[in-house]
Coordinates of C-alpha atoms in Angstrom, one line a residue:
Chain O
M1414 CA -11.7 23.7 -15.2
G1415 CA -10.2 25.0 -11.8
D1416 CA -7.4 27.6 -12.5
I1417 CA -4.0 26.6 -12.6
G1418 CA -1.1 28.5 -11.7
F1419 CA 0.8 29.2 -8.3
G1420 CA -1.9 30.5 -6.1
S1421 CA -3.4 27.4 -6.5
L1422 CA -0.5 25.2 -5.1
G1423 CA -1.0 26.3 -1.7
G1424 CA -3.3 23.0 -1.2
I1425 CA -0.4 20.8 -2.3
L1426 CA 2.3 22.4 -0.2
P1427 CA 2.9 19.6 2.4
E1428 CA 3.5 17.4 -1.2
L1429 CA 5.9 20.1 -2.6
I1430 CA 8.2 20.4 0.8
I1431 CA 8.8 16.6 1.0
V1432 CA 9.8 16.8 -2.9
L1433 CA 11.8 19.6 -2.2
G1434 CA 13.2 17.6 0.6
G1435 CA 14.1 15.1 -1.5
L1436 CA 15.7 17.0 -4.0
L1437 CA 17.7 18.6 -1.4
I1438 CA 19.0 15.6 0.0
L1439 CA 20.2 14.6 -3.8
V1440 CA 22.0 17.8 -4.4
L1441 CA 23.8 17.4 -1.0
D1442 CA 24.6 14.0 -1.6
I1443 CA 26.4 15.1 -5.1
A1444 CA 28.2 17.6 -3.0
Q1445 CA 28.9 15.1 -0.3
A1446 CA 32.7 14.5 -1.0
D1447 CA 33.2 12.0 1.5
R1448 CA 31.8 8.4 0.4
Q1449 CA 32.0 6.8 3.9
D1450 CA 29.3 9.3 5.4
S1451 CA 27.2 8.1 8.0
G1452 CA 23.9 9.2 6.7
R1453 CA 23.1 10.3 9.8
G1454 CA 22.6 14.0 8.3
Y1455 CA 20.1 12.8 5.5
L1456 CA 18.2 11.0 8.3
A1457 CA 18.0 14.3 10.5
V1458 CA 17.3 16.3 7.2
S1459 CA 14.3 13.7 6.0
V1460 CA 13.0 13.6 9.4
L1461 CA 12.6 17.3 9.5
F1462 CA 10.9 17.5 6.2
L1463 CA 8.6 14.9 7.2
I1464 CA 7.7 16.8 10.4
V1465 CA 7.1 20.1 8.7
G1466 CA 5.0 18.1 6.1
L1467 CA 2.8 16.4 8.9
T1468 CA 2.4 20.3 10.3
G1469 CA 0.9 21.2 6.7
V1470 CA -1.3 18.4 6.7
L1471 CA -2.5 19.1 10.3
L1472 CA -3.3 22.6 9.4
Q1473 CA -5.4 21.2 6.8
I1474 CA -7.8 19.7 9.4
G1475 CA -11.3 21.1 9.4
M1476 CA -10.8 23.0 6.1
E1477 CA -13.9 23.1 3.5
P1478 CA -12.9 20.2 0.7
Y1479 CA -11.5 21.9 -2.4
I1480 CA -9.8 20.5 -5.7
V1481 CA -6.2 21.7 -6.3
L1482 CA -5.3 21.7 -10.0
S1483 CA -8.7 20.2 -11.1
T1484 CA -6.9 16.3 -10.4
T1485 CA -6.0 16.7 -6.5
A1486 CA -8.7 16.9 -3.7
I1487 CA -7.8 18.7 -0.1
D1488 CA -10.8 17.0 1.7
P1489 CA -11.2 15.5 5.3
F1490 CA -10.6 11.7 3.5
A1491 CA -7.2 12.8 2.1
T1492 CA -6.2 14.7 5.2
Y1493 CA -6.9 11.6 7.5
L1494 CA -5.0 9.3 5.1
K1495 CA -2.0 11.7 4.9
L1496 CA -1.9 11.9 8.4
V1497 CA -1.7 8.0 8.5
I1498 CA 1.2 8.1 5.9
Y1499 CA 3.3 10.9 7.3
T1500 CA 3.0 9.5 10.9
G1501 CA 3.9 6.3 9.6
M1502 CA 6.9 7.3 7.6
I1503 CA 8.2 9.5 10.2
L1504 CA 8.1 6.6 12.7
V1505 CA 10.3 4.4 10.3
A1506 CA 12.4 6.9 9.2
I1507 CA 13.4 7.5 13.4
G1508 CA 13.2 3.8 14.3
G1509 CA 14.7 2.2 11.1
G1510 CA 17.1 4.9 9.6
S1511 CA 20.0 3.9 11.3
Y1512 CA 19.7 0.4 10.4
M1513 CA 19.4 1.6 6.7
N1514 CA 22.3 3.8 7.3
R1515 CA 24.5 0.8 8.1
H1516 CA 23.6 -1.5 5.8
A1517 CA 22.6 0.6 2.3
T1518 CA 25.2 1.9 -0.1
G1519 CA 24.2 5.0 -1.5
R1520 CA 22.5 6.8 1.7
G1521 CA 21.5 9.8 -0.1
E1522 CA 19.8 8.3 -2.6
F1523 CA 18.0 6.1 -0.1
W1524 CA 17.0 9.3 2.0
A1525 CA 15.8 10.8 -1.6
L1526 CA 14.0 8.1 -2.4
F1527 CA 12.5 7.7 1.1
L1528 CA 10.7 11.1 0.9
F1529 CA 9.8 10.8 -2.6
V1530 CA 7.7 7.7 -1.8
T1531 CA 5.8 9.5 0.5
A1532 CA 5.0 12.0 -1.5
A1533 CA 3.6 9.7 -4.0
M1534 CA 1.5 8.0 -1.4
S1535 CA 0.4 11.4 -0.5
F1536 CA -0.8 12.3 -4.1
A1537 CA -2.2 8.7 -4.4
V1538 CA -4.9 9.6 -1.8
S1539 CA -6.0 12.9 -2.7
A1540 CA -6.2 12.4 -6.8
T1541 CA -9.5 12.3 -8.1
N1542 CA -8.6 12.1 -11.6
L1543 CA -7.4 8.5 -13.2
L1544 CA -4.2 9.8 -15.0
L1545 CA -2.9 11.3 -11.5
L1546 CA -4.1 8.4 -9.9
Y1547 CA -2.2 6.1 -12.4
L1548 CA 0.9 8.5 -12.2
S1549 CA 1.4 8.6 -8.3
I1550 CA 0.5 4.9 -7.6
E1551 CA 3.1 4.1 -10.3
F1552 CA 5.6 6.5 -8.5
L1553 CA 4.7 4.9 -5.5
S1554 CA 5.3 1.4 -6.9
I1555 CA 8.5 2.0 -9.0
T1556 CA 10.3 3.8 -5.9
S1557 CA 8.8 0.9 -3.9
Y1558 CA 10.9 -1.6 -5.8
I1559 CA 13.8 0.2 -5.5
L1560 CA 13.5 0.4 -1.7
A1561 CA 12.7 -3.2 -1.6
G1562 CA 15.7 -4.4 -3.3
F1563 CA 18.0 -1.5 -1.8
L1564 CA 20.4 -4.0 -0.2
R1565 CA 22.4 -4.8 -3.2
T1566 CA 24.7 -7.1 -1.9
N1567 CA 22.3 -9.2 0.4
K1568 CA 20.5 -12.1 -2.1
R1569 CA 17.2 -12.0 -0.5
S1570 CA 16.5 -8.2 -0.6
A1571 CA 17.6 -8.2 -4.3
E1572 CA 15.6 -11.2 -5.1
A1573 CA 12.6 -9.7 -2.9
G1574 CA 12.8 -6.2 -5.3
L1575 CA 12.8 -8.3 -8.6
K1576 CA 9.7 -10.1 -7.3
Y1577 CA 7.9 -7.1 -6.4
F1578 CA 8.5 -5.2 -9.7
L1579 CA 7.2 -8.2 -11.7
Y1580 CA 4.4 -8.7 -9.8
G1581 CA 3.6 -5.0 -9.5
S1582 CA 4.2 -4.2 -13.0
V1583 CA 1.8 -6.7 -14.2
A1584 CA -1.0 -5.6 -11.9
A1585 CA -0.3 -2.0 -12.9
A1586 CA -0.7 -2.9 -16.4
V1587 CA -3.9 -4.8 -15.7
M1588 CA -5.2 -1.6 -13.8
L1589 CA -4.2 0.4 -16.7
Y1590 CA -6.3 -1.6 -19.1
G1591 CA -9.3 -1.1 -16.8
M1592 CA -8.7 2.8 -16.1
S1593 CA -8.6 3.0 -20.2
L1594 CA -12.0 1.1 -20.3
L1595 CA -13.6 3.6 -18.1
Y1596 CA -12.2 6.4 -19.9
G1597 CA -14.0 5.0 -23.0
A1598 CA -17.1 4.6 -21.6
T1599 CA -17.4 7.6 -20.2
G1600 CA -15.0 9.9 -22.0
S1601 CA -13.6 11.6 -19.1
L1602 CA -10.6 10.7 -16.7
D1603 CA -12.3 12.9 -13.5
L1604 CA -13.9 10.1 -11.0
G1605 CA -17.0 12.5 -10.6
E1606 CA -17.3 12.8 -14.2
I1607 CA -17.0 9.2 -14.7
A1608 CA -20.1 8.6 -12.4
Q1609 CA -22.2 11.1 -14.1
G1610 CA -21.1 9.6 -17.5
L1611 CA -22.0 6.1 -16.4
A1612 CA -25.4 7.5 -15.3
A1613 CA -26.3 8.8 -18.2
N1614 CA -25.6 6.3 -20.9
A1615 CA -27.1 2.8 -19.4
E1616 CA -26.2 1.0 -22.5
M1617 CA -22.2 1.6 -21.1
A1618 CA -23.3 -0.4 -18.2
A1619 CA -22.1 -3.8 -20.2
I1620 CA -18.5 -2.4 -19.7
I1621 CA -18.3 -1.9 -16.2
P1622 CA -17.8 -5.4 -14.9
A1623 CA -14.9 -5.9 -16.8
A1624 CA -13.3 -2.0 -16.2
T1625 CA -13.9 -2.6 -12.6
L1626 CA -12.5 -6.1 -12.4
L1627 CA -9.4 -5.1 -14.2
T1628 CA -8.8 -1.8 -11.8
L1629 CA -9.5 -4.0 -8.8
V1630 CA -6.6 -6.1 -10.0
G1631 CA -4.0 -3.1 -9.5
L1632 CA -5.7 -1.4 -6.0
G1633 CA -6.0 -5.3 -4.8
F1634 CA -2.2 -5.9 -5.6
K1635 CA -1.5 -2.8 -3.3
A1636 CA -3.6 -3.9 -0.6
S1637 CA -2.5 -7.2 -0.6
L1638 CA -6.1 -9.1 -1.2
A1639 CA -5.9 -12.3 -2.4
P1640 CA -5.7 -13.5 -4.9
F1641 CA -3.0 -11.1 -6.0
Y1642 CA -1.2 -11.6 -2.5
Q1643 CA 1.5 -13.8 -3.4
W1644 CA 4.1 -11.1 -3.6
A1645 CA 3.3 -10.0 -0.3
P1646 CA 5.1 -12.7 1.8
D1647 CA 8.1 -12.8 -0.6
V1648 CA 8.5 -9.2 -0.6
Y1649 CA 8.2 -8.2 3.5
D1650 CA 10.2 -11.3 4.2
G1651 CA 13.2 -10.0 1.9
A1652 CA 12.8 -6.8 2.0
P1653 CA 14.8 -4.7 4.7
T1654 CA 12.9 -4.6 7.8
P1655 CA 12.2 -0.6 8.0
I1656 CA 11.0 -1.0 4.2
T1657 CA 8.5 -4.4 5.0
A1658 CA 7.1 -1.6 8.1
Y1659 CA 6.0 1.1 5.8
L1660 CA 4.9 -1.2 2.5
S1661 CA 2.8 -3.2 4.8
T1662 CA 1.1 0.2 6.5
A1663 CA 1.3 3.0 4.5
S1664 CA 1.4 1.5 1.2
K1665 CA -1.4 -0.6 2.1
A1666 CA -3.6 2.2 3.5
V1667 CA -2.9 3.5 -0.2
G1668 CA -4.3 0.8 -1.7
F1669 CA -7.5 1.1 0.3
A1670 CA -7.6 4.6 0.5
V1671 CA -7.9 4.7 -3.9
M1672 CA -9.8 1.5 -4.1
A1673 CA -12.5 3.2 -1.7
R1674 CA -12.6 6.6 -3.4
V1675 CA -12.8 4.7 -6.8
F1676 CA -15.8 2.8 -5.5
V1677 CA -17.4 5.2 -4.0
V1678 CA -16.9 8.1 -6.3
A1679 CA -16.9 6.6 -9.6
L1680 CA -18.5 3.5 -9.2
G1681 CA -21.4 4.4 -6.3
A1682 CA -24.0 4.1 -8.4
Y1683 CA -23.2 0.3 -9.2
R1684 CA -21.8 -0.4 -5.7
V1685 CA -24.4 -2.8 -4.6
E1686 CA -23.2 -5.5 -7.6
W1687 CA -19.8 -5.5 -6.4
A1688 CA -20.6 -6.4 -2.4
P1689 CA -20.9 -10.2 -3.2
I1690 CA -17.1 -9.9 -5.1
L1691 CA -15.6 -7.9 -2.3
A1692 CA -16.9 -10.0 0.4
G1693 CA -15.8 -13.0 -1.1
L1694 CA -12.3 -11.4 -1.5
S1695 CA -12.2 -10.5 2.2
V1696 CA -13.2 -13.9 3.1
L1697 CA -10.7 -15.4 0.5
T1698 CA -7.9 -12.8 2.1
M1699 CA -8.2 -13.7 5.8
T1700 CA -8.6 -17.3 5.5
V1701 CA -5.6 -17.5 3.3
G1702 CA -3.4 -15.3 5.0
N1703 CA -4.2 -16.9 8.6
V1704 CA -3.9 -20.6 7.6
I1705 CA -0.6 -20.3 5.9
A1706 CA 0.7 -17.9 8.6
L1707 CA 0.3 -20.6 11.1
R1708 CA 3.0 -22.7 9.6
Q1709 CA 5.4 -20.2 9.7
T1710 CA 8.6 -20.4 11.7
S1711 CA 10.1 -17.0 11.0
V1712 CA 8.2 -14.1 13.0
K1713 CA 9.0 -11.7 9.9
R1714 CA 7.1 -14.0 7.4
M1715 CA 4.5 -14.7 9.8
L1716 CA 3.7 -11.1 10.3
A1717 CA 3.8 -11.0 6.7
Y1718 CA 1.1 -13.3 6.5
S1719 CA -0.5 -11.8 9.4
S1720 CA -0.6 -8.5 7.4
V1721 CA -2.3 -10.3 4.2
A1722 CA -4.6 -11.7 6.9
Q1723 CA -5.2 -8.1 8.3
A1724 CA -6.3 -6.6 4.8
G1725 CA -9.0 -9.0 4.8
Y1726 CA -10.6 -7.6 7.9
I1727 CA -10.0 -4.1 6.2
L1728 CA -11.9 -4.8 3.5
M1729 CA -15.1 -5.9 5.1
G1730 CA -15.3 -2.1 6.2
L1731 CA -15.6 -1.5 2.3
T1732 CA -18.0 -4.4 1.7
A1733 CA -20.0 -2.9 4.1
V1734 CA -20.2 0.5 2.5
V1735 CA -21.0 -0.8 -0.9
S1736 CA -23.3 -3.7 0.2
S1737 CA -25.5 -1.0 1.5
Q1738 CA -28.9 -0.4 -0.3
Q1739 CA -29.5 2.6 1.9
A1740 CA -29.3 5.9 0.1
D1741 CA -27.8 8.3 2.7
L1742 CA -25.1 6.2 4.5
T1743 CA -23.7 9.5 6.4
V1744 CA -26.3 8.9 9.0
L1745 CA -25.0 5.6 10.1
G1746 CA -22.5 5.4 13.2
M1747 CA -20.8 2.6 11.8
N1748 CA -20.5 3.2 7.9
G1749 CA -18.1 1.0 7.2
L1750 CA -15.8 3.4 6.2
N1751 CA -14.6 5.2 9.4
G1752 CA -14.2 1.4 10.7
L1753 CA -11.8 1.1 7.6
L1754 CA -9.9 4.5 8.4
L1755 CA -9.7 3.7 12.2
Y1756 CA -8.4 0.3 11.3
L1757 CA -5.7 1.4 9.1
F1758 CA -4.5 4.4 12.0
A1759 CA -4.3 1.6 14.8
Y1760 CA -2.5 -1.2 12.6
L1761 CA -0.1 1.5 11.7
F1762 CA 1.2 1.9 15.1
T1763 CA 0.8 -1.7 16.0
N1764 CA 2.6 -2.8 12.9
I1765 CA 5.4 -0.5 13.0
G1766 CA 6.1 -1.2 16.3
A1767 CA 6.0 -5.1 15.8
F1768 CA 8.3 -4.7 12.7
L1769 CA 10.7 -2.5 14.6
V1770 CA 11.1 -5.2 17.8
V1771 CA 11.6 -7.8 15.0
L1772 CA 14.4 -5.2 13.7
A1773 CA 15.7 -4.9 17.0
V1774 CA 16.0 -8.4 17.3
E1775 CA 17.3 -9.0 13.8
D1776 CA 20.3 -6.5 14.7
E1777 CA 21.2 -8.3 17.9
T1778 CA 20.7 -12.0 16.9
G1779 CA 20.9 -12.0 13.2
S1780 CA 18.0 -13.7 12.7
T1781 CA 14.1 -13.5 12.4
E1782 CA 13.4 -17.0 13.2
L1783 CA 11.0 -17.7 16.0
D1784 CA 13.9 -19.3 18.2
A1785 CA 15.6 -15.9 18.1
Y1786 CA 12.9 -14.6 20.4
S1787 CA 13.1 -17.5 22.9
N1788 CA 13.4 -16.1 26.3
L1789 CA 13.2 -12.2 24.8
V1790 CA 11.9 -11.2 28.0
Q1791 CA 14.9 -12.1 30.4
R1792 CA 17.1 -10.5 27.4
A1793 CA 15.2 -7.3 26.8
P1794 CA 12.1 -7.0 29.0
G1795 CA 10.8 -3.8 27.4
M1796 CA 11.0 -5.1 23.8
A1797 CA 9.3 -8.2 25.1
W1798 CA 6.4 -6.4 26.6
A1799 CA 6.0 -4.1 23.4
M1800 CA 5.8 -7.1 21.4
F1801 CA 3.2 -8.5 23.7
I1802 CA 0.8 -5.4 23.6
F1803 CA 1.2 -5.4 19.6
L1804 CA 0.4 -9.1 19.4
L1805 CA -2.7 -8.5 21.4
S1806 CA -3.5 -5.7 19.4
L1807 CA -3.0 -7.8 16.2
A1808 CA -5.3 -10.4 17.3
G1809 CA -8.0 -7.5 18.6
I1810 CA -8.2 -7.9 22.1
P1811 CA -9.9 -5.3 24.4
L1812 CA -7.9 -2.0 25.3
T1813 CA -5.8 -2.1 22.2
G1814 CA -6.1 -0.1 19.1
G1815 CA -6.5 -3.2 16.8
F1816 CA -10.0 -4.0 19.0
V1817 CA -11.5 -0.9 18.3
G1818 CA -10.6 -1.2 14.6
K1819 CA -12.0 -4.5 14.3
F1820 CA -15.2 -3.5 16.4
Y1821 CA -15.7 -0.9 13.8
V1822 CA -15.6 -3.2 10.7
F1823 CA -17.2 -6.3 12.5
G1824 CA -20.1 -3.9 13.7
A1825 CA -20.4 -2.5 10.5
A1826 CA -20.7 -5.6 8.7
V1827 CA -23.1 -6.6 11.0
Q1828 CA -25.1 -3.7 10.4
H1829 CA -25.4 -4.0 7.0
Q1830 CA -27.0 -7.5 7.4
Y1831 CA -23.3 -9.3 6.7
F1832 CA -23.9 -12.0 9.6
W1833 CA -21.9 -14.6 8.2
L1834 CA -19.0 -12.2 6.8
A1835 CA -18.8 -11.1 10.4
G1836 CA -18.9 -15.1 11.7
V1837 CA -16.0 -16.0 9.1
G1838 CA -14.0 -12.8 10.4
L1839 CA -14.8 -14.1 14.0
V1840 CA -13.4 -17.6 13.5
N1841 CA -10.3 -16.2 11.4
A1842 CA -9.6 -13.5 14.3
A1843 CA -9.5 -17.1 16.6
I1844 CA -7.2 -18.6 14.2
A1845 CA -5.0 -16.0 14.1
A1846 CA -5.0 -15.5 18.1
Y1847 CA -3.2 -18.7 18.0
Y1848 CA 0.1 -18.0 16.1
Y1849 CA 0.2 -14.6 17.8
L1850 CA 0.0 -16.0 21.1
N1851 CA 2.4 -18.9 20.0
V1852 CA 5.2 -15.8 19.7
V1853 CA 4.2 -14.6 23.0
R1854 CA 4.5 -18.1 24.5
T1855 CA 8.4 -18.2 23.2
M1856 CA 9.3 -14.9 24.1
F1857 CA 7.8 -15.5 27.9
F1858 CA 8.0 -19.2 28.9
A1859 CA 10.5 -21.0 26.6
S1860 CA 11.7 -23.6 28.8
D1861 CA 14.2 -25.1 26.4
G1862 CA 17.2 -23.3 25.2
E1863 CA 20.2 -21.7 26.7
A1864 CA 19.6 -19.6 29.4
A1865 CA 19.7 -15.7 29.1
T1866 CA 22.7 -14.5 27.5
G1867 CA 23.3 -11.1 28.6
R1868 CA 21.0 -8.2 28.1
M1869 CA 19.9 -7.4 24.5
A1870 CA 20.9 -3.5 24.1
A1871 CA 18.2 -1.9 21.6
P1872 CA 19.4 1.2 20.2
V1873 CA 17.7 4.4 21.8
A1874 CA 15.9 5.1 18.7
I1875 CA 14.0 1.9 18.6
Q1876 CA 13.1 1.9 21.8
S1877 CA 11.6 5.4 21.7
V1878 CA 10.0 4.7 18.6
V1879 CA 8.7 1.3 20.2
L1880 CA 7.3 3.0 23.0
L1881 CA 5.5 5.7 21.2
C1882 CA 3.8 3.0 19.1
V1883 CA 2.9 1.2 22.6
L1884 CA 1.5 4.2 24.0
A1885 CA -0.5 5.1 20.6
T1886 CA -1.8 1.4 20.3
I1887 CA -3.1 1.9 24.1
W1888 CA -4.6 5.3 23.1
I1889 CA -6.4 4.3 20.0
G1890 CA -7.6 0.9 22.2
L1891 CA -9.1 3.9 24.8
Y1892 CA -11.5 5.3 21.8
P1893 CA -9.8 8.7 21.7
P1894 CA -12.9 10.9 20.7
R1895 CA -10.9 13.5 18.6
L1896 CA -9.7 10.3 16.2
L1897 CA -13.4 8.7 16.0
E1898 CA -14.3 12.5 15.0
W1899 CA -11.8 12.7 12.1
A1900 CA -12.5 9.4 10.8
N1901 CA -16.1 10.1 11.1
S1902 CA -16.0 13.4 9.3
A1903 CA -13.6 12.0 6.8
S1904 CA -15.9 9.0 5.7
R1905 CA -18.8 11.0 6.2
Q1906 CA -17.6 13.5 3.4
L1907 CA -16.6 10.8 0.8
L1908 CA -20.0 8.9 1.2
A1909 CA -21.7 12.3 0.8
L1910 CA -19.8 12.3 -2.8
M1911 CA -21.6 9.0 -3.6
L1912 CA -24.0 9.4 -6.4
Chain F
M135 CA -12.7 5.1 -41.4
V136 CA -11.5 1.9 -39.8
P137 CA -14.1 1.0 -36.9
L138 CA -13.5 1.2 -33.2
N139 CA -13.7 -1.9 -32.8
W140 CA -11.1 -3.2 -34.7
Y141 CA -8.5 -0.9 -32.5
L142 CA -10.1 -2.5 -29.5
V143 CA -9.7 -6.2 -30.5
L144 CA -6.5 -5.4 -31.5
A145 CA -5.7 -4.1 -28.1
A146 CA -6.9 -6.5 -26.5
F147 CA -5.2 -9.4 -28.6
I148 CA -1.9 -7.3 -27.9
F149 CA -2.7 -7.3 -24.1
S150 CA -3.4 -10.9 -23.9
C151 CA -0.1 -12.3 -25.6
G152 CA 1.6 -9.6 -23.2
L153 CA -0.3 -10.8 -20.1
Y154 CA 0.7 -14.5 -21.1
A155 CA 4.3 -13.8 -21.6
A156 CA 4.6 -11.8 -18.4
L157 CA 2.9 -15.0 -16.5
A158 CA 4.4 -17.9 -18.4
R159 CA 8.1 -17.0 -19.3
R160 CA 10.5 -18.1 -16.7
N161 CA 13.1 -15.7 -18.0
A162 CA 12.8 -12.2 -16.0
I163 CA 13.7 -10.1 -19.4
A164 CA 11.1 -11.9 -21.5
A165 CA 8.4 -11.1 -18.6
L166 CA 9.4 -7.6 -18.7
M167 CA 8.9 -7.4 -22.5
G168 CA 5.2 -8.9 -21.8
I169 CA 4.9 -5.9 -19.3
E170 CA 5.7 -3.8 -22.1
L171 CA 3.4 -5.1 -24.7
M172 CA 0.2 -4.9 -22.2
L173 CA 1.1 -1.2 -21.7
N174 CA 1.3 -0.5 -25.2
A175 CA -2.0 -2.2 -25.7
V176 CA -3.4 0.3 -23.1
N177 CA -2.0 3.1 -25.1
I178 CA -3.8 1.6 -28.3
N179 CA -7.3 1.8 -26.3
L180 CA -6.4 5.4 -25.1
V181 CA -5.7 6.6 -28.1
A182 CA -9.0 4.9 -30.5
F183 CA -11.1 6.1 -27.5
W184 CA -9.9 9.7 -27.6
R185 CA -10.1 9.8 -31.3
Y186 CA -13.6 8.1 -31.8
G187 CA -14.9 9.6 -28.5
E188 CA -17.2 12.8 -28.2
F189 CA -14.9 15.2 -26.9
V190 CA -11.7 15.5 -29.6
E191 CA -11.1 18.6 -28.6
R192 CA -10.2 17.3 -24.7
L193 CA -6.7 16.0 -25.2
E194 CA -7.1 13.5 -22.2
G195 CA -6.6 10.4 -23.9
Q196 CA -3.7 11.2 -25.9
V197 CA -2.0 13.0 -22.9
F198 CA -2.7 9.7 -20.6
A199 CA -1.3 7.6 -23.6
L200 CA 2.6 10.1 -23.3
F201 CA 2.3 9.6 -19.7
V202 CA 2.3 5.9 -20.0
I203 CA 5.0 5.9 -22.3
A204 CA 7.2 8.0 -20.2
V205 CA 6.0 5.7 -16.9
A206 CA 7.2 2.7 -19.1
A207 CA 10.7 4.0 -19.7
A208 CA 11.0 4.6 -16.1
E209 CA 9.6 1.3 -15.1
V210 CA 11.8 -0.5 -17.7
A211 CA 15.3 1.4 -16.3
V212 CA 14.2 0.3 -12.6
G213 CA 13.3 -3.2 -13.8
L214 CA 16.5 -3.7 -15.8
A215 CA 18.7 -2.5 -12.8
L216 CA 16.8 -4.8 -10.8
I217 CA 17.5 -7.9 -13.0
I218 CA 21.0 -6.8 -13.1
S219 CA 21.6 -6.6 -9.2
V220 CA 19.8 -10.1 -9.2
Y221 CA 22.2 -11.2 -12.1
R222 CA 25.4 -10.4 -10.4
S223 CA 24.7 -12.1 -7.2
R224 CA 23.1 -15.2 -8.5
R225 CA 24.4 -15.5 -12.0
T226 CA 20.7 -16.3 -13.0
V227 CA 17.6 -14.2 -14.0
N228 CA 15.5 -17.4 -14.4
L229 CA 12.5 -17.0 -12.2
D230 CA 12.1 -20.5 -11.0
E231 CA 15.8 -20.3 -9.5
L232 CA 15.2 -17.2 -7.7
D233 CA 13.4 -19.4 -4.5
L234 CA 15.7 -18.1 -1.8
L235 CA 12.1 -16.5 -0.1
Q236 CA 9.4 -19.0 -0.3
G237 CA 7.0 -21.1 2.4

């Protein structure tokens, strides 16, 4: 048991700052007499607090791993994912904030919840204890339900919120049942102690498959893996686009991070038995996502299914980790986990950028259908070219971030002798390229339809965030040594914890 | 003393009832009640495992159950609010009729 006191709170300072920011906005909102307030002030305060939180996380890079309050690990793995989360939330806040301010009632509540959800994700990736894990995942989920249904007068948003709530609560309850079995088998809630407990009593091995499978349901739900993905397209489609942008990136990253930590730290000794199941889920997820994405007519819904498919590729990285018989994974250049981490980072910029373009078009034309994109290059050349880069990255074309991510997860699958998995992944990537390039065709070469009707004026905030996302996507595509170093050290540190 | 297995069987039974209700009932409120049953089954599990475990002096199981109760309350509050917001605009909470989003 570590010491519990004010001194030990330094490690979770970024999260505390974010929570304080959320509370501050709640208080400001109560004091605010003007009900018609534009919400611009809240946006500024939120971005400020998020940037301070991000700075706090940046300062933790390179620190020796340690545990705060005996439940929260401050280690390279958590720090890397916090970078992903905070960066994503800042991009979403700047790019999508004014849209939410215009359409939402209760702007103060929105921004407070936005900061709280960031803190929840931040806690979830560093939790080393089932109790904190459950609490932070539920915190994240419950806040996300509200945010998905935040546009109360919009029927689609309300329906998305309710569907997310029902699917999510069932998944969380199933996961909790799995956790209670793990607790019963080992008498501990700490992930490390669970691993030791399982190693000590071999007769408990019978309970592992049930407990793991049940826990996997809840985490797979967060990461939108088939067969628990049904909520994802409906919620991504119906939720306000800025909310979709973070649900499909930061929130998904949390699902994978928690899954990786639980599988590596708590169930590391049994990992090889799980490889076929994870490989099957990975194949199922990418195939289902891609095949259904093929016949979508709405770009937002197409991106939603593509996001399910991307989850399948990301899971390949984790499959590679658990399938390895090798005792010391940390010596491998492509251990699978670093691929997963790189993929999440590249995917963050690409997907947030793509959803912001969808937002800009939605703002202008009121539609997310493919028709609204016809000849976009004449109305808004910048947006069209940016979307082109994002779609190339999603398809995994070289010189984009998506390629680096795919290269590392496919490479890890090959390195761990999972040739068939890599093969299925390649076929899927080819299918996916078809529907991504279909959007490109509509944007650049649509012959029919009315001629360009004036220029589309996207807000400066969206333009600048989209530009940033384009630059970051290309930057990651050029193999930045710094990012590789971060991902490598984060993955090595977590794999070293494997029993 | 009642053996541990009895509690576990009871919890598994309640959990299955809850899961069935959550998946099969078409009324959103009934599905919510199913979810509550599932959470309470987990609580039985947690407390039983704590009581029959080796470390009775470590209160983890009990504390976990308390947290689950609190989180369940928060979940119900949000869930009912979402159900009301859907009911206001659609005049129904039948899950089969909520079909704006599909395909």
